[in-house]
JSON list of C-alpha atoms in Angstrom, two decimals:
[
{"chain": "A", "resi": 1, "resn": "MET", "atom": "CA", "xyz": [-110.55, 90.21, 11.05]},
{"chain": "A", "resi": 2, "resn": "MET", "atom": "CA", "xyz": [-113.97, 90.44, 12.58]},
{"chain": "A", "resi": 3, "resn": "SER", "atom": "CA", "xyz": [-115.50, 93.91, 12.94]},
{"chain": "A", "resi": 4, "resn": "GLN", "atom": "CA", "xyz": [-115.47, 93.87, 16.72]},
{"chain": "A", "resi": 5, "resn": "THR", "atom": "CA", "xyz": [-111.71, 93.23, 16.72]},
{"chain": "A", "resi": 6, "resn": "HIS", "atom": "CA", "xyz": [-111.20, 96.29, 14.54]},
{"chain": "A", "resi": 7, "resn": "VAL", "atom": "CA", "xyz": [-113.32, 98.36, 16.94]},
{"chain": "A", "resi": 8, "resn": "LEU", "atom": "CA", "xyz": [-111.43, 97.04, 19.96]},
{"chain": "A", "resi": 9, "resn": "MET", "atom": "CA", "xyz": [-108.00, 97.62, 18.38]},
{"chain": "A", "resi": 10, "resn": "ALA", "atom": "CA", "xyz": [-108.80, 101.17, 17.30]},
{"chain": "A", "resi": 11, "resn": "SER", "atom": "CA", "xyz": [-110.41, 101.94, 20.65]},
{"chain": "A", "resi": 12, "resn": "ALA", "atom": "CA", "xyz": [-107.43, 100.61, 22.59]},
{"chain": "A", "resi": 13, "resn": "LEU", "atom": "CA", "xyz": [-105.15, 102.87, 20.55]},
{"chain": "A", "resi": 14, "resn": "PHE", "atom": "CA", "xyz": [-107.22, 106.04, 20.24]},
{"chain": "A", "resi": 15, "resn": "ALA", "atom": "CA", "xyz": [-110.30, 106.13, 22.50]},
{"chain": "A", "resi": 16, "resn": "LYS", "atom": "CA", "xyz": [-110.23, 108.24, 25.63]},
{"chain": "A", "resi": 17, "resn": "PRO", "atom": "CA", "xyz": [-112.77, 108.44, 28.48]},
{"chain": "A", "resi": 18, "resn": "GLY", "atom": "CA", "xyz": [-114.85, 111.60, 28.29]},
{"chain": "A", "resi": 19, "resn": "SER", "atom": "CA", "xyz": [-113.99, 112.33, 24.63]},
{"chain": "A", "resi": 20, "resn": "THR", "atom": "CA", "xyz": [-117.34, 111.61, 22.97]},
{"chain": "A", "resi": 21, "resn": "LEU", "atom": "CA", "xyz": [-116.55, 113.13, 19.57]},
{"chain": "A", "resi": 22, "resn": "ARG", "atom": "CA", "xyz": [-113.17, 111.42, 19.36]},
{"chain": "A", "resi": 23, "resn": "ASN", "atom": "CA", "xyz": [-114.54, 108.05, 20.52]},
{"chain": "A", "resi": 24, "resn": "THR", "atom": "CA", "xyz": [-117.47, 108.22, 18.08]},
{"chain": "A", "resi": 25, "resn": "ALA", "atom": "CA", "xyz": [-115.01, 108.91, 15.25]},
{"chain": "A", "resi": 26, "resn": "VAL", "atom": "CA", "xyz": [-112.82, 105.99, 16.35]},
{"chain": "A", "resi": 27, "resn": "ILE", "atom": "CA", "xyz": [-115.73, 103.54, 16.40]},
{"chain": "A", "resi": 28, "resn": "ALA", "atom": "CA", "xyz": [-117.09, 104.83, 13.07]},
{"chain": "A", "resi": 29, "resn": "GLY", "atom": "CA", "xyz": [-113.66, 104.64, 11.45]},
{"chain": "A", "resi": 30, "resn": "ALA", "atom": "CA", "xyz": [-113.12, 101.09, 12.67]},
{"chain": "A", "resi": 31, "resn": "ILE", "atom": "CA", "xyz": [-116.42, 100.04, 11.04]},
{"chain": "A", "resi": 32, "resn": "VAL", "atom": "CA", "xyz": [-116.39, 102.11, 7.82]},
{"chain": "A", "resi": 33, "resn": "PRO", "atom": "CA", "xyz": [-114.19, 99.70, 5.82]},
{"chain": "A", "resi": 34, "resn": "ASP", "atom": "CA", "xyz": [-116.81, 96.95, 6.39]},
{"chain": "A", "resi": 35, "resn": "ILE", "atom": "CA", "xyz": [-119.87, 99.12, 5.56]},
{"chain": "A", "resi": 36, "resn": "ALA", "atom": "CA", "xyz": [-120.24, 97.68, 2.05]},
{"chain": "A", "resi": 37, "resn": "ILE", "atom": "CA", "xyz": [-120.28, 94.15, 3.46]},
{"chain": "A", "resi": 38, "resn": "TYR", "atom": "CA", "xyz": [-122.98, 95.10, 5.96]},
{"chain": "A", "resi": 39, "resn": "GLY", "atom": "CA", "xyz": [-124.89, 96.79, 3.14]},
{"chain": "A", "resi": 40, "resn": "LEU", "atom": "CA", "xyz": [-124.67, 93.63, 1.04]},
{"chain": "A", "resi": 41, "resn": "LEU", "atom": "CA", "xyz": [-125.84, 91.51, 3.95]},
{"chain": "A", "resi": 42, "resn": "LEU", "atom": "CA", "xyz": [-128.79, 93.78, 4.74]},
{"chain": "A", "resi": 43, "resn": "TRP", "atom": "CA", "xyz": [-129.77, 94.12, 1.07]},
{"chain": "A", "resi": 44, "resn": "SER", "atom": "CA", "xyz": [-129.64, 90.34, 0.60]},
{"chain": "A", "resi": 45, "resn": "LYS", "atom": "CA", "xyz": [-131.72, 89.72, 3.74]},
{"chain": "A", "resi": 46, "resn": "LEU", "atom": "CA", "xyz": [-134.41, 92.14, 2.54]},
{"chain": "A", "resi": 47, "resn": "ARG", "atom": "CA", "xyz": [-134.52, 90.33, -0.79]},
{"chain": "A", "resi": 48, "resn": "GLY", "atom": "CA", "xyz": [-134.52, 86.86, 0.79]},
{"chain": "A", "resi": 49, "resn": "ILE", "atom": "CA", "xyz": [-131.26, 85.78, -0.85]},
{"chain": "A", "resi": 50, "resn": "PRO", "atom": "CA", "xyz": [-129.68, 82.72, 0.81]},
{"chain": "A", "resi": 51, "resn": "GLU", "atom": "CA", "xyz": [-126.52, 83.34, 2.85]},
{"chain": "A", "resi": 52, "resn": "ALA", "atom": "CA", "xyz": [-124.48, 80.89, 0.77]},
{"chain": "A", "resi": 53, "resn": "THR", "atom": "CA", "xyz": [-125.37, 82.84, -2.41]},
{"chain": "A", "resi": 54, "resn": "VAL", "atom": "CA", "xyz": [-124.26, 86.09, -0.76]},
{"chain": "A", "resi": 55, "resn": "TRP", "atom": "CA", "xyz": [-120.78, 84.85, 0.16]},
{"chain": "A", "resi": 56, "resn": "ASN", "atom": "CA", "xyz": [-120.18, 82.46, -2.74]},
{"chain": "A", "resi": 57, "resn": "GLU", "atom": "CA", "xyz": [-121.51, 84.69, -5.55]},
{"chain": "A", "resi": 58, "resn": "LEU", "atom": "CA", "xyz": [-122.72, 88.22, -4.85]},
{"chain": "A", "resi": 59, "resn": "TYR", "atom": "CA", "xyz": [-119.78, 89.30, -2.70]},
{"chain": "A", "resi": 60, "resn": "TRP", "atom": "CA", "xyz": [-117.44, 88.64, -5.64]},
{"chain": "A", "resi": 61, "resn": "GLN", "atom": "CA", "xyz": [-119.52, 90.61, -8.16]},
{"chain": "A", "resi": 62, "resn": "GLU", "atom": "CA", "xyz": [-119.98, 94.27, -8.99]},
{"chain": "A", "resi": 63, "resn": "PRO", "atom": "CA", "xyz": [-120.93, 96.67, -7.57]},
{"chain": "A", "resi": 64, "resn": "TRP", "atom": "CA", "xyz": [-120.00, 95.05, -4.23]},
{"chain": "A", "resi": 65, "resn": "GLN", "atom": "CA", "xyz": [-116.32, 94.60, -5.09]},
{"chain": "A", "resi": 66, "resn": "THR", "atom": "CA", "xyz": [-115.99, 98.31, -5.94]},
{"chain": "A", "resi": 67, "resn": "TYR", "atom": "CA", "xyz": [-117.90, 99.34, -2.81]},
{"chain": "A", "resi": 68, "resn": "THR", "atom": "CA", "xyz": [-115.59, 97.16, -0.71]},
{"chain": "A", "resi": 69, "resn": "ALA", "atom": "CA", "xyz": [-112.51, 98.54, -2.49]},
{"chain": "A", "resi": 70, "resn": "ALA", "atom": "CA", "xyz": [-113.64, 102.11, -1.80]},
{"chain": "A", "resi": 71, "resn": "GLY", "atom": "CA", "xyz": [-114.16, 101.35, 1.90]},
{"chain": "A", "resi": 72, "resn": "ASN", "atom": "CA", "xyz": [-110.67, 99.85, 2.13]},
{"chain": "A", "resi": 73, "resn": "SER", "atom": "CA", "xyz": [-108.84, 102.41, -0.01]},
{"chain": "A", "resi": 74, "resn": "ILE", "atom": "CA", "xyz": [-105.65, 103.79, 1.53]},
{"chain": "A", "resi": 75, "resn": "PRO", "atom": "CA", "xyz": [-105.51, 106.63, -1.06]},
{"chain": "A", "resi": 76, "resn": "LEU", "atom": "CA", "xyz": [-109.03, 107.76, -0.13]},
{"chain": "A", "resi": 77, "resn": "TYR", "atom": "CA", "xyz": [-108.15, 107.69, 3.58]},
{"chain": "A", "resi": 78, "resn": "ALA", "atom": "CA", "xyz": [-104.97, 109.66, 2.83]},
{"chain": "A", "resi": 79, "resn": "ILE", "atom": "CA", "xyz": [-107.19, 112.38, 1.35]},
{"chain": "A", "resi": 80, "resn": "THR", "atom": "CA", "xyz": [-109.48, 112.26, 4.39]},
{"chain": "A", "resi": 81, "resn": "LEU", "atom": "CA", "xyz": [-106.47, 112.49, 6.69]},
{"chain": "A", "resi": 82, "resn": "ALA", "atom": "CA", "xyz": [-105.11, 115.51, 4.81]},
{"chain": "A", "resi": 83, "resn": "LEU", "atom": "CA", "xyz": [-108.51, 117.22, 4.95]},
{"chain": "A", "resi": 84, "resn": "GLY", "atom": "CA", "xyz": [-108.79, 116.49, 8.66]},
{"chain": "A", "resi": 85, "resn": "LEU", "atom": "CA", "xyz": [-105.37, 118.02, 9.32]},
{"chain": "A", "resi": 86, "resn": "ILE", "atom": "CA", "xyz": [-106.25, 121.09, 7.24]},
{"chain": "A", "resi": 87, "resn": "LEU", "atom": "CA", "xyz": [-109.54, 121.54, 9.12]},
{"chain": "A", "resi": 88, "resn": "LEU", "atom": "CA", "xyz": [-107.77, 121.20, 12.47]},
{"chain": "A", "resi": 89, "resn": "ARG", "atom": "CA", "xyz": [-105.68, 124.24, 11.57]},
{"chain": "A", "resi": 90, "resn": "ALA", "atom": "CA", "xyz": [-108.46, 126.16, 9.85]},
{"chain": "A", "resi": 91, "resn": "ALA", "atom": "CA", "xyz": [-111.00, 128.40, 11.54]},
{"chain": "A", "resi": 92, "resn": "PRO", "atom": "CA", "xyz": [-111.88, 127.40, 15.14]},
{"chain": "A", "resi": 93, "resn": "GLY", "atom": "CA", "xyz": [-115.36, 126.35, 14.01]},
{"chain": "A", "resi": 94, "resn": "MET", "atom": "CA", "xyz": [-113.82, 123.61, 11.84]},
{"chain": "A", "resi": 95, "resn": "PHE", "atom": "CA", "xyz": [-111.70, 122.07, 14.60]},
{"chain": "A", "resi": 96, "resn": "ARG", "atom": "CA", "xyz": [-114.33, 119.52, 15.66]},
{"chain": "A", "resi": 97, "resn": "ILE", "atom": "CA", "xyz": [-114.89, 118.37, 12.07]},
{"chain": "A", "resi": 98, "resn": "GLY", "atom": "CA", "xyz": [-111.14, 118.06, 11.56]},
{"chain": "A", "resi": 99, "resn": "LEU", "atom": "CA", "xyz": [-110.76, 116.11, 14.80]},
{"chain": "A", "resi": 100, "resn": "PHE", "atom": "CA", "xyz": [-113.56, 113.74, 13.76]},
{"chain": "A", "resi": 101, "resn": "ALA", "atom": "CA", "xyz": [-111.99, 113.22, 10.31]},
{"chain": "A", "resi": 102, "resn": "LEU", "atom": "CA", "xyz": [-108.56, 112.63, 11.86]},
{"chain": "A", "resi": 103, "resn": "PHE", "atom": "CA", "xyz": [-109.65, 109.92, 14.29]},
{"chain": "A", "resi": 104, "resn": "LEU", "atom": "CA", "xyz": [-112.07, 108.31, 11.82]},
{"chain": "A", "resi": 105, "resn": "THR", "atom": "CA", "xyz": [-109.20, 108.01, 9.35]},
{"chain": "A", "resi": 106, "resn": "LEU", "atom": "CA", "xyz": [-106.70, 106.69, 11.89]},
{"chain": "A", "resi": 107, "resn": "ALA", "atom": "CA", "xyz": [-109.17, 104.02, 13.01]},
{"chain": "A", "resi": 108, "resn": "ALA", "atom": "CA", "xyz": [-109.94, 103.03, 9.40]},
{"chain": "A", "resi": 109, "resn": "LEU", "atom": "CA", "xyz": [-106.21, 102.70, 8.66]},
{"chain": "A", "resi": 110, "resn": "ILE", "atom": "CA", "xyz": [-105.80, 100.48, 11.74]},
{"chain": "A", "resi": 111, "resn": "HIS", "atom": "CA", "xyz": [-108.66, 98.37, 10.36]},
{"chain": "A", "resi": 112, "resn": "ILE", "atom": "CA", "xyz": [-106.85, 98.06, 7.02]},
{"chain": "A", "resi": 113, "resn": "ALA", "atom": "CA", "xyz": [-103.56, 97.21, 8.75]},
{"chain": "A", "resi": 114, "resn": "GLY", "atom": "CA", "xyz": [-105.34, 94.46, 10.67]},
{"chain": "A", "resi": 115, "resn": "ASP", "atom": "CA", "xyz": [-107.00, 93.04, 7.55]},
{"chain": "A", "resi": 116, "resn": "LEU", "atom": "CA", "xyz": [-104.01, 93.13, 5.22]},
{"chain": "A", "resi": 117, "resn": "PRO", "atom": "CA", "xyz": [-102.22, 90.03, 6.61]},
{"chain": "A", "resi": 118, "resn": "VAL", "atom": "CA", "xyz": [-105.33, 87.84, 7.00]},
{"chain": "A", "resi": 119, "resn": "HIS", "atom": "CA", "xyz": [-107.17, 87.85, 3.65]},
{"chain": "A", "resi": 120, "resn": "VAL", "atom": "CA", "xyz": [-106.45, 85.26, 0.98]},
{"chain": "A", "resi": 121, "resn": "ALA", "atom": "CA", "xyz": [-108.89, 84.99, -1.97]},
{"chain": "A", "resi": 122, "resn": "ASP", "atom": "CA", "xyz": [-111.02, 87.73, -0.38]},
{"chain": "A", "resi": 123, "resn": "ALA", "atom": "CA", "xyz": [-108.13, 90.23, -0.24]},
{"chain": "A", "resi": 124, "resn": "HIS", "atom": "CA", "xyz": [-109.11, 93.87, -0.71]},
{"chain": "A", "resi": 125, "resn": "ARG", "atom": "CA", "xyz": [-107.83, 96.35, -3.30]},
{"chain": "A", "resi": 126, "resn": "HIS", "atom": "CA", "xyz": [-106.21, 98.63, -0.74]},
{"chain": "A", "resi": 127, "resn": "LEU", "atom": "CA", "xyz": [-104.73, 100.97, -3.37]},
{"chain": "A", "resi": 128, "resn": "TRP", "atom": "CA", "xyz": [-107.99, 101.51, -5.29]},
{"chain": "A", "resi": 129, "resn": "PRO", "atom": "CA", "xyz": [-108.63, 103.60, -7.44]},
{"chain": "A", "resi": 130, "resn": "VAL", "atom": "CA", "xyz": [-104.91, 104.04, -8.18]},
{"chain": "A", "resi": 131, "resn": "SER", "atom": "CA", "xyz": [-104.33, 100.30, -8.55]},
{"chain": "A", "resi": 132, "resn": "ASP", "atom": "CA", "xyz": [-106.24, 97.01, -8.40]},
{"chain": "A", "resi": 133, "resn": "TRP", "atom": "CA", "xyz": [-103.30, 95.32, -6.65]},
{"chain": "A", "resi": 134, "resn": "LYS", "atom": "CA", "xyz": [-104.16, 92.94, -3.78]},
{"chain": "A", "resi": 135, "resn": "PHE", "atom": "CA", "xyz": [-101.92, 91.45, -1.14]},
{"chain": "A", "resi": 136, "resn": "VAL", "atom": "CA", "xyz": [-102.92, 87.78, -1.06]},
{"chain": "A", "resi": 137, "resn": "SER", "atom": "CA", "xyz": [-101.85, 86.47, 2.32]},
{"chain": "A", "resi": 138, "resn": "PRO", "atom": "CA", "xyz": [-101.14, 82.81, 3.12]},
{"chain": "A", "resi": 139, "resn": "VAL", "atom": "CA", "xyz": [-103.24, 83.31, 6.29]},
{"chain": "A", "resi": 140, "resn": "SER", "atom": "CA", "xyz": [-107.00, 83.77, 6.46]},
{"chain": "A", "resi": 141, "resn": "TYR", "atom": "CA", "xyz": [-108.96, 85.08, 9.43]},
{"chain": "A", "resi": 142, "resn": "TRP", "atom": "CA", "xyz": [-111.74, 82.58, 8.67]},
{"chain": "A", "resi": 143, "resn": "ASP", "atom": "CA", "xyz": [-110.77, 79.94, 6.05]},
{"chain": "A", "resi": 144, "resn": "PRO", "atom": "CA", "xyz": [-109.64, 76.68, 7.71]},
{"chain": "A", "resi": 145, "resn": "ASP", "atom": "CA", "xyz": [-107.64, 75.81, 4.55]},
{"chain": "A", "resi": 146, "resn": "HIS", "atom": "CA", "xyz": [-105.43, 78.84, 5.31]},
{"chain": "A", "resi": 147, "resn": "HIS", "atom": "CA", "xyz": [-104.92, 78.59, 9.07]},
{"chain": "A", "resi": 148, "resn": "GLY", "atom": "CA", "xyz": [-108.34, 80.13, 9.78]},
{"chain": "A", "resi": 149, "resn": "ARG", "atom": "CA", "xyz": [-109.05, 78.08, 12.90]},
{"chain": "A", "resi": 150, "resn": "SER", "atom": "CA", "xyz": [-105.72, 79.00, 14.46]},
{"chain": "A", "resi": 151, "resn": "PHE", "atom": "CA", "xyz": [-106.19, 82.65, 13.60]},
{"chain": "A", "resi": 152, "resn": "MET", "atom": "CA", "xyz": [-109.75, 82.66, 15.01]},
{"chain": "A", "resi": 153, "resn": "LEU", "atom": "CA", "xyz": [-108.35, 81.43, 18.32]},
{"chain": "A", "resi": 154, "resn": "PHE", "atom": "CA", "xyz": [-105.61, 84.09, 18.24]},
{"chain": "A", "resi": 155, "resn": "GLU", "atom": "CA", "xyz": [-108.15, 86.78, 17.34]},
{"chain": "A", "resi": 156, "resn": "ALA", "atom": "CA", "xyz": [-110.49, 85.75, 20.15]},
{"chain": "A", "resi": 157, "resn": "ILE", "atom": "CA", "xyz": [-107.63, 85.88, 22.68]},
{"chain": "A", "resi": 158, "resn": "LEU", "atom": "CA", "xyz": [-106.55, 89.28, 21.32]},
{"chain": "A", "resi": 159, "resn": "GLY", "atom": "CA", "xyz": [-110.12, 90.57, 21.44]},
{"chain": "A", "resi": 160, "resn": "ILE", "atom": "CA", "xyz": [-110.72, 89.38, 24.99]},
{"chain": "A", "resi": 161, "resn": "GLY", "atom": "CA", "xyz": [-107.41, 90.95, 26.09]},
{"chain": "A", "resi": 162, "resn": "LEU", "atom": "CA", "xyz": [-108.30, 94.27, 24.41]},
{"chain": "A", "resi": 163, "resn": "SER", "atom": "CA", "xyz": [-111.77, 94.10, 25.99]},
{"chain": "A", "resi": 164, "resn": "ALA", "atom": "CA", "xyz": [-110.23, 93.66, 29.43]},
{"chain": "A", "resi": 165, "resn": "LEU", "atom": "CA", "xyz": [-107.97, 96.66, 28.82]},
{"chain": "A", "resi": 166, "resn": "LEU", "atom": "CA", "xyz": [-110.89, 98.83, 27.69]},
{"chain": "A", "resi": 167, "resn": "PHE", "atom": "CA", "xyz": [-113.09, 97.57, 30.53]},
{"chain": "A", "resi": 168, "resn": "THR", "atom": "CA", "xyz": [-110.58, 98.97, 33.02]},
{"chain": "A", "resi": 169, "resn": "ARG", "atom": "CA", "xyz": [-110.19, 102.23, 31.07]},
{"chain": "A", "resi": 170, "resn": "PHE", "atom": "CA", "xyz": [-113.91, 103.00, 30.71]},
{"chain": "A", "resi": 171, "resn": "LYS", "atom": "CA", "xyz": [-116.20, 103.03, 33.75]},
{"chain": "A", "resi": 172, "resn": "ALA", "atom": "CA", "xyz": [-119.52, 104.01, 32.12]},
{"chain": "A", "resi": 173, "resn": "TRP", "atom": "CA", "xyz": [-121.95, 101.07, 32.17]},
{"chain": "A", "resi": 174, "resn": "PHE", "atom": "CA", "xyz": [-123.13, 101.52, 28.54]},
{"chain": "A", "resi": 175, "resn": "ILE", "atom": "CA", "xyz": [-119.52, 101.41, 27.29]},
{"chain": "A", "resi": 176, "resn": "ARG", "atom": "CA", "xyz": [-118.91, 98.28, 29.32]},
{"chain": "A", "resi": 177, "resn": "VAL", "atom": "CA", "xyz": [-122.05, 96.69, 27.80]},
{"chain": "A", "resi": 178, "resn": "ILE", "atom": "CA", "xyz": [-120.67, 97.42, 24.32]},
{"chain": "A", "resi": 179, "resn": "ILE", "atom": "CA", "xyz": [-117.32, 95.89, 25.30]},
{"chain": "A", "resi": 180, "resn": "LEU", "atom": "CA", "xyz": [-119.02, 92.74, 26.63]},
{"chain": "A", "resi": 181, "resn": "THR", "atom": "CA", "xyz": [-121.09, 92.53, 23.43]},
{"chain": "A", "resi": 182, "resn": "CYS", "atom": "CA", "xyz": [-117.84, 92.48, 21.47]},
{"chain": "A", "resi": 183, "resn": "VAL", "atom": "CA", "xyz": [-116.64, 89.56, 23.60]},
{"chain": "A", "resi": 184, "resn": "VAL", "atom": "CA", "xyz": [-119.88, 87.63, 23.01]},
{"chain": "A", "resi": 185, "resn": "ALA", "atom": "CA", "xyz": [-119.43, 88.16, 19.25]},
{"chain": "A", "resi": 186, "resn": "TYR", "atom": "CA", "xyz": [-116.30, 85.97, 19.30]},
{"chain": "A", "resi": 187, "resn": "ILE", "atom": "CA", "xyz": [-118.64, 83.05, 19.93]},
{"chain": "A", "resi": 188, "resn": "ALA", "atom": "CA", "xyz": [-121.83, 84.27, 18.25]},
{"chain": "A", "resi": 189, "resn": "VAL", "atom": "CA", "xyz": [-120.43, 85.29, 14.84]},
{"chain": "A", "resi": 190, "resn": "PRO", "atom": "CA", "xyz": [-118.55, 82.03, 14.05]},
{"chain": "A", "resi": 191, "resn": "THR", "atom": "CA", "xyz": [-121.53, 80.03, 15.37]},
{"chain": "A", "resi": 192, "resn": "TYR", "atom": "CA", "xyz": [-123.90, 81.97, 13.09]},
{"chain": "A", "resi": 193, "resn": "PHE", "atom": "CA", "xyz": [-121.77, 81.34, 9.98]},
{"chain": "A", "resi": 194, "resn": "VAL", "atom": "CA", "xyz": [-121.30, 77.64, 10.77]},
{"chain": "A", "resi": 195, "resn": "TRP", "atom": "CA", "xyz": [-125.08, 77.34, 11.19]},
{"chain": "A", "resi": 196, "resn": "GLN", "atom": "CA", "xyz": [-125.91, 79.39, 8.04]},
{"chain": "A", "resi": 197, "resn": "LEU", "atom": "CA", "xyz": [-123.29, 77.93, 5.73]},
{"chain": "A", "resi": 198, "resn": "GLY", "atom": "CA", "xyz": [-122.99, 74.47, 7.23]}
]
């Protein structure tokens, strides 16, 4: 799924008006599993590497595959969740750190749950470092050879629906601007990749 869908899903489930720490953790957690991909993209742009080379070659090579596996690792998030729960019950000064860890982890796990059924050849190693197993789905969130166009339409409808829900929940103008930016991304991101890779 696209990053903005992960943010919208996690926010719809866990974000709460007026809870800045919690909401920051939710947004961060929804993005963390994709950090390696953003790092690869930024690194390749700074080095002038063509977009097609990034997605057809570099993405599949080390160290990027390990970085991506770490960002999508259920065992690592289980440790983070346990630490968050311990910190919530520890000294009062640790409560905020525990709360942040808890909601970051929950949002990251929602991200993983959303990605699991829509990755084919680009499936992640969700049990890394315990196992290199991958769930290879018959459905892709982007590949037209694996129902990608249909899923993109479904994802856009889901994202717009979640945006509408969040738009009614949050009244602050800057939050609403972020929500609208997510909606625009359902057009902008596919257009960018068609232009770059086409």
